[in-house]
């Protein structure tokens, strides 16, 4: 269920990217602290790429990402990266070591592949919620009401509607 949820969430993002002009994608948004939709999209993609690229080594460091300017400025590059991520999600669960430096202190935390997939899904949804802030300012873009909404919130809303 986790991988289909990730694929669905990434499909939502890719569908949105298909509607955006270059200006929509690269324009700074005051409501996003002058960040762009492209910057948020790149951030989502690169965390998934870190997990994929560092899986074999067993040590994941989300801070050591490429910060690829092409992903944040070209929707086609971003959509291609999303397709690659979606096609490479199926991996056996295994233990991983998370490596991160916070306030000058190095942290190493035990985790596993499935836990990191879940983290990336939640992280993606969080950034999609931010992207939605920028998108809702443009009446010509259609976006699903559940775009950027946590799966648990969607489930809760569905239960309340019954």
One Martini backbone bead per residue (centre of mass of N, CA, C, O) as a GRO file, in nm:
protein
  162
    1UNK     BB    1   0.053   0.065  -0.016
    2UNK     BB    2   0.290   0.266  -0.016
    3UNK     BB    3   0.374   0.279  -0.315
    4UNK     BB    4   0.101   0.367  -0.437
    5UNK     BB    5   0.091   0.631  -0.273
    6UNK     BB    6   0.341   0.755  -0.393
    7UNK     BB    7   0.261   0.742  -0.688
    8UNK     BB    8   0.008   0.915  -0.659
    9UNK     BB    9   0.148   1.170  -0.549
   10UNK     BB   10   0.342   1.203  -0.792
   11UNK     BB   11   0.118   1.226  -1.004
   12UNK     BB   12  -0.003   1.487  -0.899
   13UNK     BB   13   0.249   1.652  -0.949
   14UNK     BB   14   0.281   1.596  -1.251
   15UNK     BB   15   0.004   1.708  -1.334
   16UNK     BB   16   0.063   1.992  -1.245
   17UNK     BB   17   0.315   2.046  -1.421
   18UNK     BB   18   0.151   2.027  -1.694
   19UNK     BB   19   0.004   2.323  -1.627
   20UNK     BB   20   0.272   2.474  -1.621
   21UNK     BB   21   0.449   2.730  -1.663
   22UNK     BB   22   0.748   2.866  -1.639
   23UNK     BB   23   0.650   3.103  -1.470
   24UNK     BB   24   0.495   2.943  -1.256
   25UNK     BB   25   0.751   2.765  -1.169
   26UNK     BB   26   0.969   3.033  -1.129
   27UNK     BB   27   0.802   3.206  -0.954
   28UNK     BB   28   0.786   3.402  -0.702
   29UNK     BB   29   0.635   3.350  -0.372
   30UNK     BB   30   0.527   3.512  -0.107
   31UNK     BB   31   0.379   3.260   0.043
   32UNK     BB   32   0.693   3.116   0.007
   33UNK     BB   33   0.924   3.309   0.073
   34UNK     BB   34   1.012   3.338  -0.242
   35UNK     BB   35   0.959   3.081  -0.352
   36UNK     BB   36   0.925   2.809  -0.568
   37UNK     BB   37   0.783   2.548  -0.712
   38UNK     BB   38   1.050   2.432  -0.818
   39UNK     BB   39   1.197   2.415  -0.545
   40UNK     BB   40   0.997   2.220  -0.409
   41UNK     BB   41   1.019   1.998  -0.619
   42UNK     BB   42   1.318   1.944  -0.596
   43UNK     BB   43   1.315   1.862  -0.299
   44UNK     BB   44   1.142   1.617  -0.328
   45UNK     BB   45   1.310   1.463  -0.538
   46UNK     BB   46   1.592   1.460  -0.386
   47UNK     BB   47   1.507   1.278  -0.154
   48UNK     BB   48   1.440   1.033  -0.322
   49UNK     BB   49   1.721   1.014  -0.456
   50UNK     BB   50   1.883   0.962  -0.204
   51UNK     BB   51   1.755   0.697  -0.129
   52UNK     BB   52   1.819   0.552  -0.393
   53UNK     BB   53   2.139   0.614  -0.412
   54UNK     BB   54   2.193   0.509  -0.089
   55UNK     BB   55   2.088   0.222  -0.042
   56UNK     BB   56   2.335   0.033  -0.089
   57UNK     BB   57   2.515   0.156   0.147
   58UNK     BB   58   2.306   0.225   0.407
   59UNK     BB   59   2.352   0.544   0.379
   60UNK     BB   60   2.163   0.837   0.470
   61UNK     BB   61   2.189   1.176   0.319
   62UNK     BB   62   1.986   1.451   0.264
   63UNK     BB   63   2.217   1.678   0.238
   64UNK     BB   64   2.346   1.508  -0.019
   65UNK     BB   65   2.243   1.689  -0.260
   66UNK     BB   66   2.247   1.836  -0.575
   67UNK     BB   67   2.077   2.080  -0.666
   68UNK     BB   68   1.902   2.089  -0.942
   69UNK     BB   69   1.825   2.340  -1.153
   70UNK     BB   70   1.660   2.191  -1.375
   71UNK     BB   71   1.426   2.098  -1.190
   72UNK     BB   72   1.344   2.408  -1.099
   73UNK     BB   73   1.304   2.511  -1.429
   74UNK     BB   74   1.189   2.221  -1.547
   75UNK     BB   75   0.917   2.025  -1.586
   76UNK     BB   76   1.032   1.793  -1.760
   77UNK     BB   77   1.262   1.717  -1.570
   78UNK     BB   78   1.084   1.659  -1.327
   79UNK     BB   79   0.903   1.440  -1.457
   80UNK     BB   80   1.133   1.246  -1.520
   81UNK     BB   81   1.226   1.207  -1.227
   82UNK     BB   82   0.959   1.091  -1.126
   83UNK     BB   83   0.956   0.839  -1.306
   84UNK     BB   84   1.214   0.718  -1.192
   85UNK     BB   85   1.124   0.689  -0.905
   86UNK     BB   86   0.873   0.511  -0.951
   87UNK     BB   87   1.051   0.271  -1.089
   88UNK     BB   88   1.249   0.249  -0.800
   89UNK     BB   89   1.088   0.163  -0.528
   90UNK     BB   90   1.128  -0.143  -0.556
   91UNK     BB   91   1.251  -0.263  -0.250
   92UNK     BB   92   1.397  -0.405  -0.012
   93UNK     BB   93   1.387  -0.423   0.303
   94UNK     BB   94   1.623  -0.233   0.507
   95UNK     BB   95   1.871  -0.133   0.682
   96UNK     BB   96   1.947   0.200   0.798
   97UNK     BB   97   2.156   0.496   0.802
   98UNK     BB   98   2.123   0.801   0.939
   99UNK     BB   99   2.273   1.109   0.824
  100UNK     BB  100   2.332   1.405   1.033
  101UNK     BB  101   2.363   1.761   1.066
  102UNK     BB  102   2.309   1.938   1.381
  103UNK     BB  103   2.446   2.201   1.503
  104UNK     BB  104   2.735   2.035   1.451
  105UNK     BB  105   2.596   1.759   1.491
  106UNK     BB  106   2.630   1.418   1.464
  107UNK     BB  107   2.392   1.195   1.327
  108UNK     BB  108   2.286   0.852   1.403
  109UNK     BB  109   2.011   0.666   1.259
  110UNK     BB  110   1.802   0.418   1.276
  111UNK     BB  111   1.659   0.243   0.995
  112UNK     BB  112   1.446   0.204   0.700
  113UNK     BB  113   1.317   0.191   0.397
  114UNK     BB  114   1.014   0.215   0.467
  115UNK     BB  115   1.042   0.457   0.655
  116UNK     BB  116   1.163   0.646   0.434
  117UNK     BB  117   0.927   0.636   0.246
  118UNK     BB  118   0.728   0.760   0.444
  119UNK     BB  119   0.878   1.020   0.484
  120UNK     BB  120   0.869   1.108   0.183
  121UNK     BB  121   0.567   1.121   0.161
  122UNK     BB  122   0.517   1.334   0.383
  123UNK     BB  123   0.707   1.544   0.261
  124UNK     BB  124   0.559   1.574  -0.006
  125UNK     BB  125   0.286   1.667   0.107
  126UNK     BB  126   0.390   1.916   0.248
  127UNK     BB  127   0.495   2.057  -0.017
  128UNK     BB  128   0.224   2.049  -0.163
  129UNK     BB  129   0.084   2.242   0.030
  130UNK     BB  130   0.265   2.479  -0.048
  131UNK     BB  131   0.211   2.478  -0.351
  132UNK     BB  132  -0.095   2.534  -0.325
  133UNK     BB  133  -0.069   2.828  -0.243
  134UNK     BB  134   0.032   2.918  -0.526
  135UNK     BB  135  -0.187   2.790  -0.713
  136UNK     BB  136  -0.452   2.934  -0.596
  137UNK     BB  137  -0.369   3.213  -0.750
  138UNK     BB  138  -0.455   3.034  -1.011
  139UNK     BB  139  -0.742   2.990  -1.203
  140UNK     BB  140  -0.619   2.797  -1.448
  141UNK     BB  141  -0.569   2.588  -1.220
  142UNK     BB  142  -0.610   2.250  -1.150
  143UNK     BB  143  -0.694   2.099  -0.828
  144UNK     BB  144  -0.703   1.881  -0.601
  145UNK     BB  145  -0.833   1.883  -0.283
  146UNK     BB  146  -0.602   1.655  -0.185
  147UNK     BB  147  -0.374   1.827  -0.237
  148UNK     BB  148  -0.163   1.825   0.035
  149UNK     BB  149  -0.302   1.585   0.193
  150UNK     BB  150  -0.316   1.381   0.431
  151UNK     BB  151  -0.412   1.059   0.451
  152UNK     BB  152  -0.541   1.077   0.735
  153UNK     BB  153  -0.732   1.311   0.662
  154UNK     BB  154  -0.887   1.176   0.438
  155UNK     BB  155  -0.994   0.943   0.609
  156UNK     BB  156  -1.140   1.117   0.816
  157UNK     BB  157  -1.331   1.259   0.619
  158UNK     BB  158  -1.466   0.997   0.515
  159UNK     BB  159  -1.584   0.912   0.790
  160UNK     BB  160  -1.756   1.172   0.838
  161UNK     BB  161  -1.933   1.138   0.569
  162UNK     BB  162  -2.080   0.868   0.679
   0.00000   0.00000   0.00000
